[in-house]
CSV table of C-alpha atoms and ligand atoms in Angstrom, one decimal:
chain,number,residue,atom,x,y,z
B,1,MET,CA,84.0,-18.4,167.3
B,2,SER,CA,80.6,-19.0,165.7
B,3,LEU,CA,81.0,-18.6,162.0
B,4,PHE,CA,77.9,-19.1,159.9
B,5,SER,CA,75.8,-19.7,162.9
B,6,GLU,CA,72.7,-18.6,161.0
B,7,ALA,CA,73.0,-21.9,159.1
B,8,SER,CA,72.4,-23.9,162.3
B,9,THR,CA,68.6,-23.9,162.1
B,10,PRO,CA,67.7,-25.1,158.7
B,11,GLY,CA,64.1,-26.3,158.3
B,12,LEU,CA,65.0,-29.4,156.4
B,13,THR,CA,68.0,-31.7,156.7
B,14,PRO,CA,69.8,-33.3,153.6
B,15,ALA,CA,68.0,-36.5,154.5
B,16,ASP,CA,64.6,-34.8,154.2
B,17,TYR,CA,65.6,-33.4,150.8
B,18,GLU,CA,66.8,-36.8,149.6
B,19,ARG,CA,63.5,-38.4,150.7
B,20,LYS,CA,61.6,-35.7,148.8
B,21,LEU,CA,63.6,-36.3,145.7
B,22,ALA,CA,63.0,-40.0,145.9
B,23,ALA,CA,59.2,-39.4,146.4
B,24,ARG,CA,59.1,-37.2,143.2
B,25,ASP,CA,60.9,-39.9,141.2
B,26,LYS,CA,58.4,-42.5,142.4
B,27,THR,CA,55.5,-40.2,141.4
B,28,ILE,CA,56.8,-40.1,137.8
B,29,ASP,CA,57.2,-43.9,137.8
B,30,VAL,CA,53.6,-44.4,139.1
B,31,LEU,CA,52.2,-42.0,136.4
B,32,LYS,CA,54.0,-43.8,133.7
B,33,ARG,CA,52.8,-47.2,134.9
B,34,ARG,CA,49.2,-45.9,135.1
B,35,ILE,CA,49.3,-45.0,131.4
B,36,ALA,CA,50.5,-48.4,130.5
B,37,GLN,CA,47.8,-50.1,132.6
B,38,GLU,CA,45.0,-47.8,131.1
B,39,ALA,CA,46.0,-49.0,127.7
B,40,ARG,CA,46.0,-52.6,128.6
B,41,HIS,CA,42.6,-52.8,130.5
B,42,SER,CA,40.5,-50.3,128.6
B,43,HIS,CA,37.6,-51.7,126.5
B,44,ALA,CA,37.3,-48.6,124.4
B,45,THR,CA,38.0,-48.6,120.7
B,46,PRO,CA,41.6,-48.5,119.6
B,47,PHE,CA,41.2,-45.0,118.4
B,48,ALA,CA,39.7,-43.8,121.7
B,49,ILE,CA,42.5,-45.5,123.6
B,50,LEU,CA,45.0,-43.7,121.3
B,51,GLU,CA,43.3,-40.4,121.9
B,52,GLN,CA,43.1,-41.0,125.6
B,53,ASN,CA,46.8,-42.0,125.7
B,54,VAL,CA,47.8,-38.9,123.8
B,55,GLY,CA,46.0,-36.8,126.3
B,56,LEU,CA,47.4,-38.6,129.2
B,57,GLU,CA,50.9,-38.5,127.8
B,58,LYS,CA,50.6,-34.7,127.4
B,59,VAL,CA,49.6,-34.5,131.1
B,60,VAL,CA,52.4,-36.8,132.1
B,61,ALA,CA,54.9,-34.8,130.0
B,62,ARG,CA,53.8,-31.6,131.6
B,63,LYS,CA,53.8,-33.1,135.0
B,64,THR,CA,57.2,-34.7,134.4
B,65,MET,CA,58.6,-31.3,133.4
B,66,GLU,CA,57.2,-29.7,136.5
B,67,LEU,CA,58.7,-32.4,138.6
B,68,GLU,CA,62.0,-32.2,136.9
B,69,ASN,CA,62.1,-28.5,137.6
B,70,GLU,CA,61.2,-29.2,141.2
B,71,ARG,CA,63.9,-31.8,141.4
B,72,HIS,CA,66.4,-29.4,140.1
B,73,GLU,CA,65.4,-26.8,142.7
B,74,LEU,CA,65.5,-29.5,145.4
B,75,GLU,CA,69.0,-30.6,144.3
B,76,LYS,CA,70.2,-27.0,144.4
B,77,ALA,CA,68.7,-26.6,147.9
B,78,LEU,CA,70.4,-29.8,149.0
B,79,ALA,CA,73.8,-28.6,147.7
B,80,GLU,CA,73.4,-25.3,149.6
B,81,LEU,CA,72.4,-27.1,152.7
B,82,ARG,CA,75.3,-29.4,152.5
B,83,LEU,CA,77.6,-26.4,152.2
B,84,ALA,CA,76.0,-24.7,155.1
B,85,GLN,CA,76.4,-27.9,157.1
B,86,THR,CA,80.1,-28.2,156.3
B,87,GLN,CA,80.6,-24.6,157.2
B,88,LEU,CA,78.9,-25.1,160.5
B,89,LEU,CA,81.1,-28.1,161.2
B,90,GLN,CA,84.1,-26.1,160.3
B,91,ALA,CA,83.0,-23.3,162.6
B,92,GLN,CA,82.4,-25.8,165.4
B,93,LYS,CA,85.9,-27.3,164.8
B,94,MET,CA,87.4,-23.8,165.0
B,95,GLU,CA,85.5,-23.2,168.2
B,96,SER,CA,86.9,-26.4,169.8
B,97,ILE,CA,90.4,-25.5,168.5
B,98,GLY,CA,90.0,-22.1,170.0
B,99,GLN,CA,89.0,-23.5,173.3
B,100,LEU,CA,91.8,-26.0,173.3
B,101,ALA,CA,94.3,-23.2,172.4
B,102,ALA,CA,93.1,-21.0,175.2
B,103,GLY,CA,93.5,-24.0,177.6
B,104,ILE,CA,97.0,-24.8,176.3
B,105,ALA,CA,97.9,-21.1,176.5
B,106,HIS,CA,96.9,-21.0,180.1
B,107,GLU,CA,98.8,-24.2,180.9
B,108,ILE,CA,101.9,-22.9,179.3
B,109,ASN,CA,101.6,-19.5,180.9
B,110,THR,CA,101.9,-20.7,184.5
B,111,PRO,CA,105.2,-22.6,184.2
B,112,THR,CA,106.5,-20.0,181.8
B,113,GLN,CA,105.9,-17.3,184.5
B,114,TYR,CA,107.7,-19.1,187.3
B,115,VAL,CA,110.6,-20.3,185.1
B,116,SER,CA,111.0,-16.7,184.0
B,117,ASP,CA,111.0,-15.5,187.6
B,118,ASN,CA,113.5,-18.2,188.6
B,119,VAL,CA,115.8,-17.5,185.6
B,120,GLY,CA,115.6,-13.8,186.5
B,121,PHE,CA,116.6,-14.6,190.0
B,122,ILE,CA,119.5,-16.8,189.0
B,123,LYS,CA,120.7,-14.1,186.7
B,124,GLY,CA,120.9,-11.6,189.6
B,125,ALA,CA,122.4,-14.2,191.9
B,126,THR,CA,125.0,-15.2,189.2
B,127,ASP,CA,126.1,-11.5,188.9
B,128,SER,CA,126.7,-11.4,192.7
B,129,LEU,CA,128.4,-14.8,192.7
B,130,LEU,CA,130.7,-13.8,189.8
B,131,LYS,CA,131.7,-10.7,191.7
B,132,LEU,CA,132.5,-12.8,194.7
B,133,LEU,CA,134.4,-15.2,192.5
B,134,ASN,CA,136.5,-12.3,191.1
B,135,ALA,CA,137.3,-11.2,194.6
B,136,ALA,CA,138.1,-14.8,195.6
B,137,LEU,CA,140.4,-15.2,192.6
B,138,ALA,CA,142.2,-12.0,193.5
B,139,LEU,CA,142.6,-13.2,197.0
B,140,ALA,CA,144.0,-16.5,195.8
B,141,GLU,CA,146.6,-14.6,193.7
B,142,VAL,CA,147.9,-12.9,196.9
B,143,ALA,CA,147.7,-16.1,198.9
B,144,ARG,CA,149.4,-18.2,196.3
B,145,GLU,CA,152.9,-16.8,197.1
B,146,LYS,CA,152.4,-17.0,200.9
B,147,MET,CA,151.0,-20.5,200.7
B,148,ALA,CA,153.1,-22.0,198.0
B,149,ASP,CA,153.8,-25.2,199.9
B,150,ASP,CA,150.4,-25.5,201.4
B,151,PRO,CA,148.4,-28.6,200.1
B,152,ALA,CA,145.2,-26.5,200.4
B,153,MET,CA,146.6,-24.1,197.8
B,154,ALA,CA,147.4,-27.0,195.4
B,155,GLU,CA,143.9,-28.4,195.8
B,156,PHE,CA,142.4,-25.0,195.1
B,157,ASP,CA,144.4,-24.7,191.9
B,158,THR,CA,143.5,-28.1,190.7
B,159,THR,CA,139.8,-27.4,191.2
B,160,LEU,CA,140.2,-24.1,189.4
B,161,LYS,CA,141.7,-25.8,186.4
B,162,ARG,CA,139.0,-28.4,186.3
B,163,THR,CA,136.1,-25.9,186.4
B,164,LYS,CA,137.4,-24.0,183.3
B,165,ILE,CA,136.5,-20.9,185.2
B,166,ASP,CA,137.2,-18.4,182.4
B,167,PHE,CA,134.8,-20.2,180.0
B,168,LEU,CA,132.1,-20.3,182.6
B,169,ARG,CA,132.6,-16.6,183.5
B,170,ARG,CA,132.2,-15.7,179.8
B,171,GLN,CA,129.3,-18.0,178.9
B,172,ILE,CA,126.9,-18.0,181.9
B,173,PRO,CA,125.6,-14.4,181.6
B,174,GLY,CA,125.0,-14.8,177.9
B,175,ALA,CA,123.2,-18.1,178.4
B,176,LEU,CA,120.9,-16.6,181.0
B,177,ASP,CA,120.2,-13.5,178.8
B,178,GLU,CA,119.3,-15.8,175.9
B,179,SER,CA,117.0,-17.9,178.2
B,180,LEU,CA,115.2,-14.8,179.4
B,181,GLU,CA,114.7,-13.6,175.8
B,182,GLY,CA,113.3,-17.0,174.8
B,183,LEU,CA,111.0,-17.0,177.8
B,184,GLU,CA,109.8,-13.5,176.9
B,185,HIS,CA,109.1,-14.8,173.4
B,186,ILE,CA,107.1,-17.7,174.7
B,187,ALA,CA,105.1,-15.4,176.9
B,188,ARG,CA,104.4,-13.1,174.0
B,189,ILE,CA,103.1,-16.0,171.8
B,190,VAL,CA,101.1,-17.4,174.7
B,191,ALA,CA,99.5,-14.0,175.3
B,192,ALA,CA,98.7,-13.7,171.6
B,193,MET,CA,97.3,-17.2,171.5
B,194,LYS,CA,95.1,-16.5,174.5
B,195,GLU,CA,93.9,-13.2,173.0
B,196,PHE,CA,93.3,-14.8,169.6
B,197,SER,CA,91.4,-17.8,170.9
B,198,HIS,CA,89.4,-15.9,173.5
B,199,PRO,CA,85.9,-17.1,172.8
B,200,SER,CA,83.9,-14.5,171.0
B,201,LYS,CA,80.9,-13.0,172.6
B,202,ASN,CA,79.4,-12.6,169.2
B,203,VAL,CA,78.7,-9.0,170.0
B,204,LYS,CA,80.5,-6.1,168.3
B,205,GLU,CA,83.1,-4.3,170.5
B,206,ARG,CA,84.9,-1.1,169.7
B,207,ILE,CA,88.5,-2.2,169.4
B,208,ASP,CA,91.9,-1.0,168.2
B,209,VAL,CA,92.5,-3.0,165.0
B,210,ARG,CA,96.2,-2.5,165.6
B,211,ASP,CA,96.0,-5.0,168.5
B,212,VAL,CA,94.2,-7.6,166.4
B,213,ILE,CA,96.7,-7.2,163.6
B,214,ASN,CA,99.7,-7.6,166.0
B,215,THR,CA,98.1,-10.6,167.7
B,216,THR,CA,97.3,-12.3,164.4
B,217,VAL,CA,100.8,-11.7,163.1
B,218,THR,CA,102.3,-13.3,166.2
B,219,VAL,CA,100.0,-16.3,166.1
B,220,ALA,CA,100.6,-16.9,162.4
B,221,ARG,CA,104.3,-16.3,162.5
B,222,ASN,CA,105.2,-19.9,161.7
B,223,GLU,CA,103.0,-19.6,158.6
B,224,TRP,CA,104.9,-16.7,157.0
B,225,LYS,CA,108.4,-16.4,158.6
B,226,TYR,CA,110.1,-18.9,156.3
B,227,VAL,CA,108.7,-17.4,153.1
B,228,ALA,CA,108.3,-13.7,153.7
B,229,GLU,CA,109.1,-10.5,155.6
B,230,LEU,CA,106.0,-9.1,157.1
B,231,GLU,CA,105.4,-5.4,157.6
B,232,THR,CA,102.5,-3.8,159.3
B,233,ASN,CA,101.6,-0.3,158.5
B,234,VAL,CA,98.8,1.2,160.7
B,235,ALA,CA,97.8,4.8,160.6
B,236,ASP,CA,98.5,6.7,163.8
B,237,ASN,CA,95.1,8.2,164.1
B,238,LEU,CA,93.2,5.1,163.3
B,239,PRO,CA,89.7,5.3,164.9
B,240,GLN,CA,88.4,2.3,166.9
B,241,LEU,CA,86.3,-0.1,164.9
B,242,PRO,CA,83.0,-1.6,166.1
B,243,CYS,CA,83.4,-5.2,165.1
B,244,LEU,CA,83.4,-8.9,166.0
B,245,ARG,CA,87.1,-9.0,167.1
B,246,ASP,CA,87.6,-12.8,166.6
B,247,MET,CA,86.1,-12.8,163.2
B,248,VAL,CA,88.3,-9.9,162.1
B,249,GLY,CA,91.3,-11.7,163.5
B,250,GLN,CA,90.3,-14.9,161.7
B,251,ALA,CA,89.9,-12.9,158.4
B,252,ILE,CA,93.3,-11.4,158.7
B,253,LEU,CA,94.8,-14.8,159.5
B,254,ASN,CA,93.2,-16.4,156.4
B,255,LEU,CA,94.5,-13.6,154.2
B,256,VAL,CA,98.0,-13.8,155.7
B,257,VAL,CA,98.1,-17.6,155.2
B,258,ASN,CA,96.9,-17.3,151.6
B,259,ALA,CA,99.6,-14.6,151.0
B,260,ALA,CA,102.3,-16.9,152.4
B,261,HIS,CA,101.1,-19.8,150.2
B,262,ALA,CA,101.1,-17.6,147.1
B,263,ILE,CA,104.6,-16.4,147.9
B,264,ALA,CA,105.8,-20.0,148.7
B,265,ASP,CA,104.7,-21.0,145.2
B,266,THR,CA,106.9,-18.3,143.6
B,267,LEU,CA,109.9,-19.2,145.8
B,268,GLN,CA,109.9,-22.7,144.4
B,269,GLU,CA,110.8,-21.1,141.1
B,270,GLY,CA,114.0,-19.9,142.8
B,271,VAL,CA,113.8,-16.3,141.5
B,272,LYS,CA,113.9,-14.7,145.0
B,273,GLU,CA,114.7,-15.8,148.5
B,274,LYS,CA,111.8,-14.3,150.4
B,275,GLY,CA,108.6,-12.4,149.6
B,276,ARG,CA,106.9,-9.5,151.3
B,277,ILE,CA,103.5,-9.3,153.0
B,278,VAL,CA,102.2,-5.9,154.0
B,279,ILE,CA,99.2,-5.4,156.3
B,280,SER,CA,98.0,-1.9,156.4
B,281,ALA,CA,95.1,-0.2,158.1
B,282,PHE,CA,93.8,3.4,157.7
B,283,GLN,CA,90.7,5.4,157.6
B,284,ASN,CA,89.1,5.8,154.2
B,285,GLY,CA,86.0,8.1,154.5
B,286,ASP,CA,83.4,6.3,156.6
B,287,TYR,CA,85.3,3.1,156.4
B,288,LEU,CA,88.3,1.5,158.1
B,289,GLU,CA,90.3,0.0,155.3
B,290,LEU,CA,92.4,-3.0,155.9
B,291,ARG,CA,94.8,-4.2,153.2
B,292,VAL,CA,96.7,-7.4,153.0
B,293,GLN,CA,99.2,-7.3,150.1
B,294,ASP,CA,101.7,-9.9,148.9
B,295,ASP,CA,104.1,-10.2,146.1
B,296,GLY,CA,103.2,-13.9,145.5
B,297,SER,CA,102.0,-15.7,142.4
B,298,GLY,CA,98.9,-13.4,141.8
B,299,ILE,CA,95.5,-14.8,140.8
B,300,PRO,CA,94.9,-15.8,137.2
B,301,ALA,CA,92.1,-13.6,135.6
B,302,ALA,CA,90.1,-16.8,134.7
B,303,ILE,CA,89.5,-17.7,138.4
B,304,ARG,CA,89.4,-14.3,139.9
B,305,ASP,CA,85.6,-14.2,140.2
B,306,ARG,CA,85.4,-17.6,141.9
B,307,ILE,CA,88.0,-17.2,144.7
B,308,PHE,CA,85.3,-16.1,147.2
B,309,ASP,CA,83.1,-19.2,146.4
B,310,PRO,CA,82.9,-21.7,149.2
B,311,PHE,CA,85.1,-24.7,148.6
B,312,PHE,CA,86.9,-23.1,145.6
B,313,THR,CA,90.5,-24.0,145.9
B,314,THR,CA,93.5,-24.4,143.6
B,315,LYS,CA,95.5,-26.1,146.3
B,316,ALA,CA,96.3,-29.7,147.0
B,317,VAL,CA,94.2,-31.7,149.4
B,318,GLY,CA,95.5,-31.0,152.9
B,319,LYS,CA,96.8,-27.5,152.1
B,320,GLY,CA,93.6,-25.8,151.0
B,321,THR,CA,89.9,-26.3,151.7
B,322,GLY,CA,88.6,-23.4,149.8
B,323,GLN,CA,86.9,-22.0,152.8
B,324,GLY,CA,89.3,-19.2,153.8
B,325,LEU,CA,88.1,-16.5,151.4
B,326,ALA,CA,84.4,-17.5,151.8
B,327,ILE,CA,84.8,-16.9,155.5
B,328,VAL,CA,86.6,-13.6,154.9
B,329,TYR,CA,83.8,-12.6,152.6
B,330,SER,CA,81.1,-13.6,155.0
B,331,THR,CA,82.8,-11.7,157.8
B,332,VAL,CA,83.2,-8.5,155.9
B,333,VAL,CA,80.0,-8.4,153.9
B,334,ASP,CA,77.4,-10.3,155.9
B,335,LYS,CA,78.6,-9.7,159.5
B,336,HIS,CA,79.9,-6.1,159.1
B,337,ASN,CA,78.1,-4.7,156.1
B,338,GLY,CA,81.4,-4.0,154.6
B,339,LYS,CA,83.0,-4.3,151.2
B,340,ILE,CA,85.7,-6.5,149.9
B,341,ARG,CA,87.7,-6.6,146.7
B,342,CYS,CA,90.9,-8.0,145.3
B,343,GLU,CA,93.4,-6.5,143.0
B,344,SER,CA,95.7,-9.0,141.5
B,345,GLU,CA,98.2,-9.4,138.7
B,346,GLU,CA,99.6,-12.7,137.7
B,347,GLY,CA,103.3,-12.9,138.5
B,348,VAL,CA,103.2,-9.7,140.5
B,349,GLY,CA,101.0,-10.3,143.5
B,350,SER,CA,97.7,-9.6,145.1
B,351,THR,CA,96.1,-7.1,147.4
B,352,PHE,CA,92.9,-7.9,149.4
B,353,ILE,CA,91.1,-4.7,150.3
B,354,LEU,CA,88.6,-4.9,153.2
B,355,GLN,CA,86.4,-2.0,154.1
B,356,PHE,CA,84.6,-2.0,157.4
B,357,PRO,CA,82.0,0.7,158.2
B,358,LEU,CA,83.2,2.8,161.2
B,359,ASN,CA,79.6,3.6,162.0
B,360,CYS,CA,77.5,0.4,162.2
B,361,ARG,CA,74.2,2.0,163.5
B,362,ASN,CA,72.4,-0.8,165.1
B,363,GLU,CA,70.4,-0.3,168.2
B,364,ASP,CA,70.8,-3.9,169.3
B,365,GLU,CA,74.6,-3.6,169.4
B,366,PRO,CA,75.9,-1.5,172.2
B,367,ALA,CA,79.1,-0.8,170.3
B,368,CYS,CA,77.1,0.6,167.4
B,369,LYS,CA,74.8,3.1,169.1
G,1,ADP,N1,97.0,-14.0,148.1
G,1,ADP,C1,96.6,-14.9,147.1
G,1,ADP,N2,97.5,-15.0,146.0
G,1,ADP,C2,97.1,-15.9,145.0
G,1,ADP,N3,96.0,-16.7,145.0
G,1,ADP,C3,95.2,-16.6,146.1
G,1,ADP,C4,95.5,-15.7,147.2
G,1,ADP,N4,94.4,-15.8,148.0
G,1,ADP,C5,93.6,-16.7,147.5
G,1,ADP,N5,94.0,-17.2,146.3
G,1,ADP,C6,93.4,-18.2,145.5
G,1,ADP,O1,92.0,-18.3,145.9
G,1,ADP,C7,91.8,-19.7,146.2
G,1,ADP,C8,90.8,-19.7,147.4
G,1,ADP,O2,91.3,-19.3,148.6
G,1,ADP,P1,90.7,-19.8,150.0
G,1,ADP,O3,89.3,-19.5,150.0
G,1,ADP,O4,91.5,-19.1,151.1
G,1,ADP,O5,91.0,-21.3,149.9
G,1,ADP,P2,92.3,-22.2,150.1
G,1,ADP,O6,93.4,-21.2,150.6
G,1,ADP,O7,92.0,-23.2,151.1
G,1,ADP,O8,92.6,-22.7,148.7
G,1,ADP,C9,93.1,-20.3,146.5
G,1,ADP,O9,93.1,-21.7,146.3
G,1,ADP,C10,94.0,-19.6,145.6
G,1,ADP,O10,93.9,-20.1,144.3
G,2,MG,MG1,93.1,-20.0,152.3
């Protein structure tokens, strides 16, 4: 994933800006000192000196103002640069995490596959063995009368008692079915992880957004399952979307995580047991509209116009970095020429509405021709 990759080639580094600011401050100092010196060493009349000083001071005042303005501009540029740098770092971190996740997914996949195969085999074999056991037990019933005094019969009965055969016959098939179900679940998560962390080619592809939604929901399950029921609602005739698959997945993930957090906040008040997140996708004119709705805390009107700002967060350190919605915004608006808005009511919930153009018209992008 290479979010904000355009920020990777800035002309100046923060250190450059800091040096420039220091140089400006020095210029102001030098000018001030020059005035003081002029006054001390000049042989002109006091009045001439005064006049000269007034003129000089005017120049210095003007110059100082210019420099202060410039300083302000530089400071702003420096802040922006710092932000871009942090975003780039975050993007690089995501990329490494993605790579790691893909590697781990692969590592888990192989043993999962052979364990599944083996458990499947054991299940079939157990069915056969149980049939054989039933036949053997029936045979033992018949033999018991004829061999009542035979020590072999007594030994068989002792072993039979010790093995708690009825319990095993009841439990083994269920345990194997449960194991197979668990393994299937692991395989599904691993497949989703692989799909999700698949390194982006940074080229738009025409994809079925339904797949991205399903993958993301599976990968993020642990984030929402304790606080919410999650429902997906994708229109049957949804056209394919030319998009950067990973970034769209990342955007949905960020929105789902935010929704889960907002719901968790309301659950603490103990009013309800679980909230509800609905992800829907449908065609709206020339756009594919993607909605992530929650019945969480809602967003106070006072901060609604700041939520997309980079680093704006109302969450505690460690829980929020304030980058989620900035990344969503950049993905939708900058990367896909789309639109984004949020409808929210405090105490009721929020809906994030993302609109991606279905026709991206860009000769450089094969998916957009
Ligand atoms: N679904 C939501 N419900 C309520 N508030 C939200 C929701 N999504 C975002 N917010 C608010 O917007 C802020 C910024 O979100 P985001 O950029 O994802 O950063 P973070 O989640 O790290 O705080 C959050 O701290 C929160 O106050
Ligand atoms: Mg967030």
